[in-house]
Amino acid sequence: MLSAYHDQLINIRRQLHQNPEEGWSEFTTTAFLVKTLRGYGYEVLLGRKVVNPDACLGRDDAVVAAGIERARKNGVSEELLNEMQGLTGCVAVLDTGRPGPTLAIRFDIDCVPVTERTDPSHLPAKEGFISKNPGFMHACGHDAHMSMGLAVAHWVMDNKDKLSGKIKILFQPAEEGVRGAAGMAASGIVDDCDYFVGSHVAMSAKSGELAANLYGYLCTTKLDVTFHGKPAHAGACPQDGRNALAAAANATVQMLGISRHSGGMTRINVGQLIAGEGRNVIPSKAVMKLEVRGETGDINQYMVDQVTNICKGIAVGFGVTYEMRKMGEAVDLTADPELVDVINDAGRATEGIKVIDKALNFGGSEDATILARRVQAHGGKAAFFLWGSDRPSGHHTSTFDIKEKDMDPALEVWTRIVASIMK
Ligand SMILES: [Zn+2]
């Protein structure tokens, strides 16, 4: 019944796979989505209507500018770029005109800074659709997410006479580093939504599996900390310097020693530390990129508080100053059982799908939770599911790939979910 969308699912996924763009720079990608959605007949919202720039996390001006330049080279019109207002992502809206609920469904659009494998053992290389953007790759399956979102959009338009209520199809930028959802949520775009559903390909679900009974979304905060010291000649007058490198190195050791929490699981990683000017100069600047995670919002906040206290103490001890910037954020999610049932029923009705009933540990962070929680805060219901796919290697690796045939039953599940909510 849905075979009509099979070629579209594969072709668009492959086309997008060749043009990966990192978070907040997805201008070429957004232009493609907008044109395709408008072609189906949707009203498509862009720019500040869907992303509040004041709430954007981890948005780097240089990356944005490079994305706009790339879009120009790729032939994206100035008119469309103006409409985007420097912000990527878009939302397609369809009001059926019949009374009913408002449903938001969400697909993420960015890639990962991974260099794709070029030898023919990697199927995208063998079939000639590997990344054309060196150093970047759709290594988390967001290419398949977008293709799925467009296929659902196409199906909704083809079947709009049988549906009631309103649908908002969200194409969210900058999921990697959990940066994009906060800005989209703060635009208010989901505040009128009664239901929110998101999904991810693969993760812990194998080909044919569907999992909506998920727990263990880790709350996380991504932080950049910069220590500012004072340079001085290391031989002639070291006492005049304030060593930012030493401050950051000590802060790192202390952060890794933050006490565990009896209330639940915690994580911390200082993933990058760049400091200093040269061998004989007291280092005046150090930049740390770190993240904390916690099983609940409170425990995550405990980790943020401890990190902040350490920075304060180190600043006093080393005579330096520091700034802390929040670069990304995700929260936990308790899905609404009613909506989990809708998803599982859609799975059971779909040939080739096996529903995993038992609760499955999500075991990672996902910023769809911010949009989901925003809908729940306004009295709506939210859930998130995994549609399985066997993959040759882990997410974010150079040989990541999905089994494209898994997209067909997943599309059927998606359309059944939409049909049962917009009935
Ligand atoms: Zn992902």
XYZ file of C-alpha atoms and ligand atoms in Angstrom:
424
model
C 0.000 0.000 0.000
C 2.883 2.321 0.705
C 5.159 0.984 -2.037
C 4.458 4.246 -3.876
C 6.856 5.963 -1.466
C 9.635 3.353 -1.614
C 11.747 4.994 -4.327
C 11.348 8.408 -2.750
C 12.539 7.093 0.622
C 15.721 5.646 -0.874
C 16.496 8.379 -3.412
C 16.070 11.284 -1.022
C 18.021 9.513 1.715
C 20.901 8.940 -0.706
C 20.779 12.484 -2.018
C 20.878 13.926 1.509
C 23.591 11.468 2.528
C 25.877 13.076 -0.067
C 25.356 16.553 1.356
C 25.828 16.382 5.129
C 25.901 19.681 7.027
C 26.810 20.250 10.665
C 24.438 21.823 13.166
C 23.281 25.411 12.469
C 24.867 25.339 8.979
C 22.178 23.221 7.251
C 21.150 25.937 4.761
C 21.420 23.775 1.634
C 19.572 20.979 3.448
C 16.853 23.352 4.684
C 16.416 24.794 1.177
C 15.891 21.281 -0.200
C 13.350 20.457 2.526
C 11.449 23.726 2.027
C 11.233 23.318 -1.749
C 10.117 19.706 -1.469
C 7.485 20.469 1.178
C 6.146 23.486 -0.734
C 6.023 21.245 -3.782
C 3.684 18.926 -1.870
C 1.466 21.924 -1.092
C 2.484 22.733 2.477
C 2.678 26.074 4.184
C 6.321 26.053 5.367
C 7.521 28.268 8.212
C 11.152 29.324 8.473
C 13.587 31.554 10.338
C 12.443 33.250 13.539
C 8.981 31.738 13.183
C 10.459 28.335 14.073
C 13.717 29.100 15.913
C 14.213 31.729 18.615
C 17.806 32.941 18.117
C 18.057 34.092 21.745
C 17.575 30.497 22.922
C 19.925 28.858 20.401
C 22.722 26.847 21.975
C 26.169 26.203 20.529
C 25.616 28.283 17.396
C 28.972 29.330 15.955
C 28.916 32.422 13.703
C 31.758 31.141 11.504
C 29.988 27.813 10.941
C 26.752 29.646 10.090
C 28.556 31.936 7.613
C 30.267 28.970 5.934
C 26.906 27.209 5.619
C 25.352 30.259 3.939
C 28.295 30.513 1.529
C 28.004 26.809 0.691
C 24.272 27.261 0.049
C 25.007 30.128 -2.363
C 27.489 27.898 -4.221
C 24.851 25.177 -4.318
C 22.469 27.579 -6.025
C 20.138 28.392 -3.111
C 18.416 31.695 -3.940
C 18.984 34.903 -1.963
C 15.226 35.104 -1.508
C 15.118 31.757 0.292
C 18.245 32.589 2.322
C 16.596 35.858 3.398
C 13.539 33.927 4.487
C 15.750 31.729 6.678
C 17.106 34.801 8.551
C 20.368 32.986 9.251
C 18.506 30.150 10.972
C 18.210 26.583 9.698
C 15.335 24.135 10.081
C 11.716 24.508 9.030
C 8.198 23.456 9.951
C 5.551 22.304 7.462
C 1.990 22.970 8.557
C -1.245 21.475 7.284
C -4.664 22.257 8.691
C -7.210 19.764 7.388
C -10.005 22.227 8.211
C -11.790 19.518 10.197
C -11.854 19.724 14.001
C -9.297 17.549 15.705
C -6.039 17.554 17.610
C -2.811 19.278 16.626
C 0.012 16.802 16.159
C 3.705 17.699 16.047
C 6.139 15.206 14.572
C 9.850 15.879 14.593
C 12.827 14.899 12.424
C 16.407 16.112 12.908
C 18.555 17.257 9.997
C 22.232 17.727 10.954
C 25.289 15.517 10.500
C 28.357 14.534 12.498
C 31.993 15.694 12.032
C 33.192 12.258 10.902
C 35.142 11.429 7.734
C 33.267 8.789 5.742
C 35.007 5.567 4.707
C 35.699 5.467 0.992
C 36.499 1.791 0.408
C 33.839 -0.298 -1.315
C 33.169 -2.467 1.746
C 31.120 0.559 2.867
C 27.879 0.408 0.884
C 27.439 4.181 0.309
C 30.959 4.155 -1.232
C 30.228 1.091 -3.354
C 26.924 2.562 -4.577
C 28.419 6.013 -5.142
C 26.575 8.160 -2.642
C 29.201 8.974 0.011
C 29.591 12.425 1.533
C 30.743 15.191 -0.794
C 31.486 17.421 2.192
C 34.926 16.308 3.490
C 35.121 15.724 7.235
C 31.363 15.526 7.593
C 29.036 12.556 7.344
C 25.464 11.561 8.050
C 26.788 9.029 10.546
C 23.759 9.036 12.824
C 21.009 8.379 10.283
C 19.513 11.883 10.213
C 19.538 11.578 6.396
C 17.062 8.729 6.803
C 15.107 10.778 9.356
C 14.631 13.612 6.847
C 13.719 11.224 4.059
C 11.182 9.616 6.403
C 9.785 13.013 7.383
C 9.324 13.995 3.752
C 7.666 10.667 2.926
C 5.274 11.085 5.875
C 4.571 14.634 4.687
C 3.891 13.366 1.179
C 1.562 10.643 2.497
C -0.299 13.134 4.728
C -0.906 15.421 1.750
C -2.085 12.484 -0.379
C -4.482 11.416 2.399
C -5.521 14.768 3.861
C -9.193 14.248 3.024
C -9.277 11.286 5.419
C -7.567 13.138 8.278
C -8.812 15.633 10.890
C -7.061 18.312 12.895
C -3.729 19.895 12.182
C -0.190 18.603 11.710
C 3.136 20.352 12.198
C 6.107 18.538 10.703
C 9.263 19.802 12.420
C 12.665 19.561 10.746
C 14.973 20.431 13.632
C 18.533 21.715 13.197
C 21.580 20.924 15.357
C 20.542 17.802 17.244
C 24.162 16.696 17.601
C 25.490 18.194 20.804
C 21.799 18.610 21.764
C 21.764 22.243 20.643
C 18.818 22.837 18.335
C 15.664 21.856 20.206
C 15.875 24.613 22.822
C 15.720 27.343 20.161
C 12.879 25.638 18.355
C 10.919 25.114 21.594
C 11.445 28.764 22.574
C 9.881 29.898 19.279
C 6.581 28.594 20.656
C 6.012 26.439 17.587
C 4.784 23.417 19.599
C 2.875 25.334 22.273
C -0.483 24.626 20.642
C 0.247 20.933 20.057
C -1.774 18.179 21.714
C 0.609 15.419 20.710
C 4.328 15.170 20.024
C 6.051 12.171 18.460
C 9.712 11.815 17.534
C 11.814 8.849 16.485
C 15.356 7.657 15.820
C 16.650 4.947 13.525
C 18.682 2.030 14.904
C 20.397 2.822 18.253
C 19.626 -0.315 20.280
C 16.829 -1.559 17.953
C 17.620 -4.177 15.291
C 16.039 -4.484 11.844
C 12.290 -4.966 12.161
C 12.149 -3.964 15.825
C 10.098 -1.097 17.181
C 10.618 0.275 20.689
C 8.488 3.004 22.229
C 8.644 1.925 25.856
C 11.907 3.746 26.473
C 13.507 4.951 29.668
C 16.933 6.267 30.662
C 17.145 9.431 28.570
C 20.137 11.102 30.162
C 19.742 14.732 31.073
C 22.820 16.524 29.892
C 24.424 19.954 29.798
C 27.293 20.798 27.459
C 29.579 23.555 28.726
C 32.505 25.576 27.377
C 34.662 27.027 30.137
C 37.342 29.617 29.348
C 39.952 30.557 31.957
C 41.619 33.919 31.457
C 45.030 34.375 33.134
C 47.879 36.777 32.511
C 50.893 36.181 30.255
C 54.407 36.752 31.524
C 57.972 35.763 30.630
C 58.430 32.319 32.093
C 62.093 32.943 32.928
C 62.303 36.634 33.723
C 59.143 37.226 35.763
C 56.914 34.173 36.173
C 55.462 35.675 39.358
C 53.715 38.317 37.238
C 51.809 35.696 35.236
C 48.542 33.941 36.027
C 48.604 30.433 34.599
C 45.330 29.633 32.845
C 46.628 26.233 31.684
C 47.399 25.178 35.253
C 43.971 26.413 36.330
C 42.198 24.391 33.634
C 44.300 21.282 34.247
C 43.524 21.423 37.966
C 39.863 22.078 37.247
C 39.810 18.993 35.013
C 41.232 16.745 37.723
C 38.795 18.122 40.300
C 35.806 17.768 37.955
C 36.621 14.125 37.278
C 36.603 13.651 41.028
C 33.108 15.008 41.649
C 31.360 12.733 44.107
C 28.857 10.211 42.667
C 25.182 10.736 43.552
C 23.128 8.176 45.439
C 19.978 9.357 43.646
C 21.038 8.013 40.262
C 23.589 7.695 37.532
C 25.952 10.529 36.626
C 28.555 11.109 33.915
C 31.218 13.748 33.298
C 33.723 14.172 30.518
C 36.235 16.914 29.829
C 36.652 16.179 26.149
C 38.933 18.959 25.034
C 41.408 21.340 26.626
C 43.266 23.900 24.534
C 45.644 26.198 26.364
C 48.735 28.281 26.158
C 50.731 30.347 23.717
C 54.235 28.863 23.711
C 56.990 27.154 25.728
C 58.341 30.193 27.516
C 55.135 32.153 28.095
C 52.942 31.768 31.180
C 49.674 30.611 29.536
C 47.052 33.344 29.529
C 44.092 31.413 28.149
C 42.613 27.923 28.404
C 39.417 26.637 26.810
C 37.733 23.476 28.098
C 34.870 21.655 26.388
C 33.021 19.422 28.802
C 29.720 17.719 29.393
C 27.820 16.370 32.357
C 24.903 13.932 32.381
C 22.499 12.798 35.037
C 19.683 10.334 35.364
C 17.251 13.099 36.339
C 17.157 16.851 35.907
C 18.078 17.346 39.569
C 21.077 15.043 39.373
C 22.250 16.705 36.151
C 21.917 20.073 37.884
C 23.953 18.712 40.817
C 26.753 17.989 38.332
C 26.468 21.487 36.775
C 26.576 23.049 40.259
C 29.675 21.069 41.241
C 31.444 22.054 38.003
C 30.550 25.702 38.638
C 31.851 25.567 42.219
C 35.135 24.055 41.046
C 35.590 26.832 38.473
C 34.929 29.465 41.136
C 37.411 27.884 43.546
C 40.071 27.434 40.887
C 39.649 31.070 39.801
C 40.400 32.239 43.346
C 43.258 29.799 43.845
C 45.045 30.632 40.590
C 44.171 34.315 40.357
C 42.390 33.848 37.040
C 38.892 34.638 35.819
C 36.537 32.305 33.978
C 33.483 32.390 31.746
C 31.092 29.506 31.314
C 28.830 29.106 28.266
C 26.039 26.564 27.924
C 26.468 24.939 24.497
C 23.793 22.259 24.565
C 21.079 20.732 26.692
C 18.742 17.761 26.816
C 16.307 16.666 29.491
C 14.757 13.335 30.419
C 11.386 12.174 29.206
C 8.608 10.086 30.641
C 6.466 9.157 27.669
C 2.683 9.227 28.006
C 1.451 5.609 28.105
C -1.558 6.437 25.915
C 0.756 7.563 23.143
C 3.147 4.640 23.651
C 0.118 2.383 23.057
C -0.716 4.248 19.838
C 2.837 3.682 18.576
C 2.949 0.031 19.643
C -0.466 -0.633 18.052
C 0.817 0.931 14.834
C 3.798 -1.422 15.034
C 1.667 -4.510 15.658
C -0.505 -3.698 12.645
C 2.547 -3.431 10.375
C 3.915 -6.479 8.623
C 7.583 -7.073 9.318
C 7.573 -5.172 12.612
C 8.191 -6.747 15.997
C 7.196 -4.554 18.917
C 9.550 -4.644 21.917
C 7.131 -4.430 24.816
C 9.607 -4.526 27.649
C 11.080 -1.238 28.771
C 14.289 -0.492 26.861
C 17.100 1.708 28.146
C 17.619 4.607 25.730
C 21.033 5.097 27.325
C 21.892 8.385 25.640
C 20.759 11.951 25.306
C 18.319 13.297 22.716
C 17.092 16.873 22.576
C 13.674 15.935 21.181
C 12.974 15.589 24.908
C 13.001 19.399 25.203
C 10.242 19.727 22.600
C 8.385 16.753 24.108
C 8.514 18.233 27.598
C 7.344 21.608 26.249
C 4.249 19.903 24.782
C 3.664 18.021 28.054
C 4.027 21.276 30.016
C 1.118 22.689 28.009
C -1.030 19.647 28.767
C -0.207 17.632 25.647
C 1.110 14.102 25.323
C 4.514 13.051 24.051
C 6.431 9.920 23.127
C 9.533 8.876 21.208
C 10.309 5.605 19.496
C 13.153 3.709 17.877
C 12.674 2.013 14.516
C 15.268 -0.656 14.154
C 17.927 -1.189 11.556
C 20.944 -3.472 11.538
C 24.049 -1.366 11.149
C 27.603 -2.422 10.271
C 29.087 -0.167 12.939
C 28.097 2.176 15.724
C 26.517 5.598 15.395
C 29.029 8.394 14.733
C 31.590 6.032 13.118
C 32.999 6.249 9.581
C 31.241 3.074 8.398
C 27.827 3.764 9.920
C 24.982 2.827 7.602
C 21.406 1.598 7.851
C 19.536 -1.116 5.992
C 17.435 0.944 3.622
C 14.732 -1.719 3.378
C 13.886 -0.991 7.029
C 12.536 2.393 5.971
C 9.436 0.889 4.337
C 7.836 -0.669 7.434
C 8.945 2.337 9.517
C 7.064 4.640 7.144
C 4.003 2.451 7.500
C 4.279 2.703 11.299
C 4.596 6.488 11.050
C 1.537 6.812 8.811
C -0.501 4.584 11.114
C 0.475 6.774 14.086
C -0.566 9.932 12.217
C -3.815 8.327 11.043
C -4.792 7.156 14.515
C -4.175 10.562 16.116
C -5.710 12.631 13.282
C -8.796 10.468 12.889
Zn 21.117 10.936 16.000
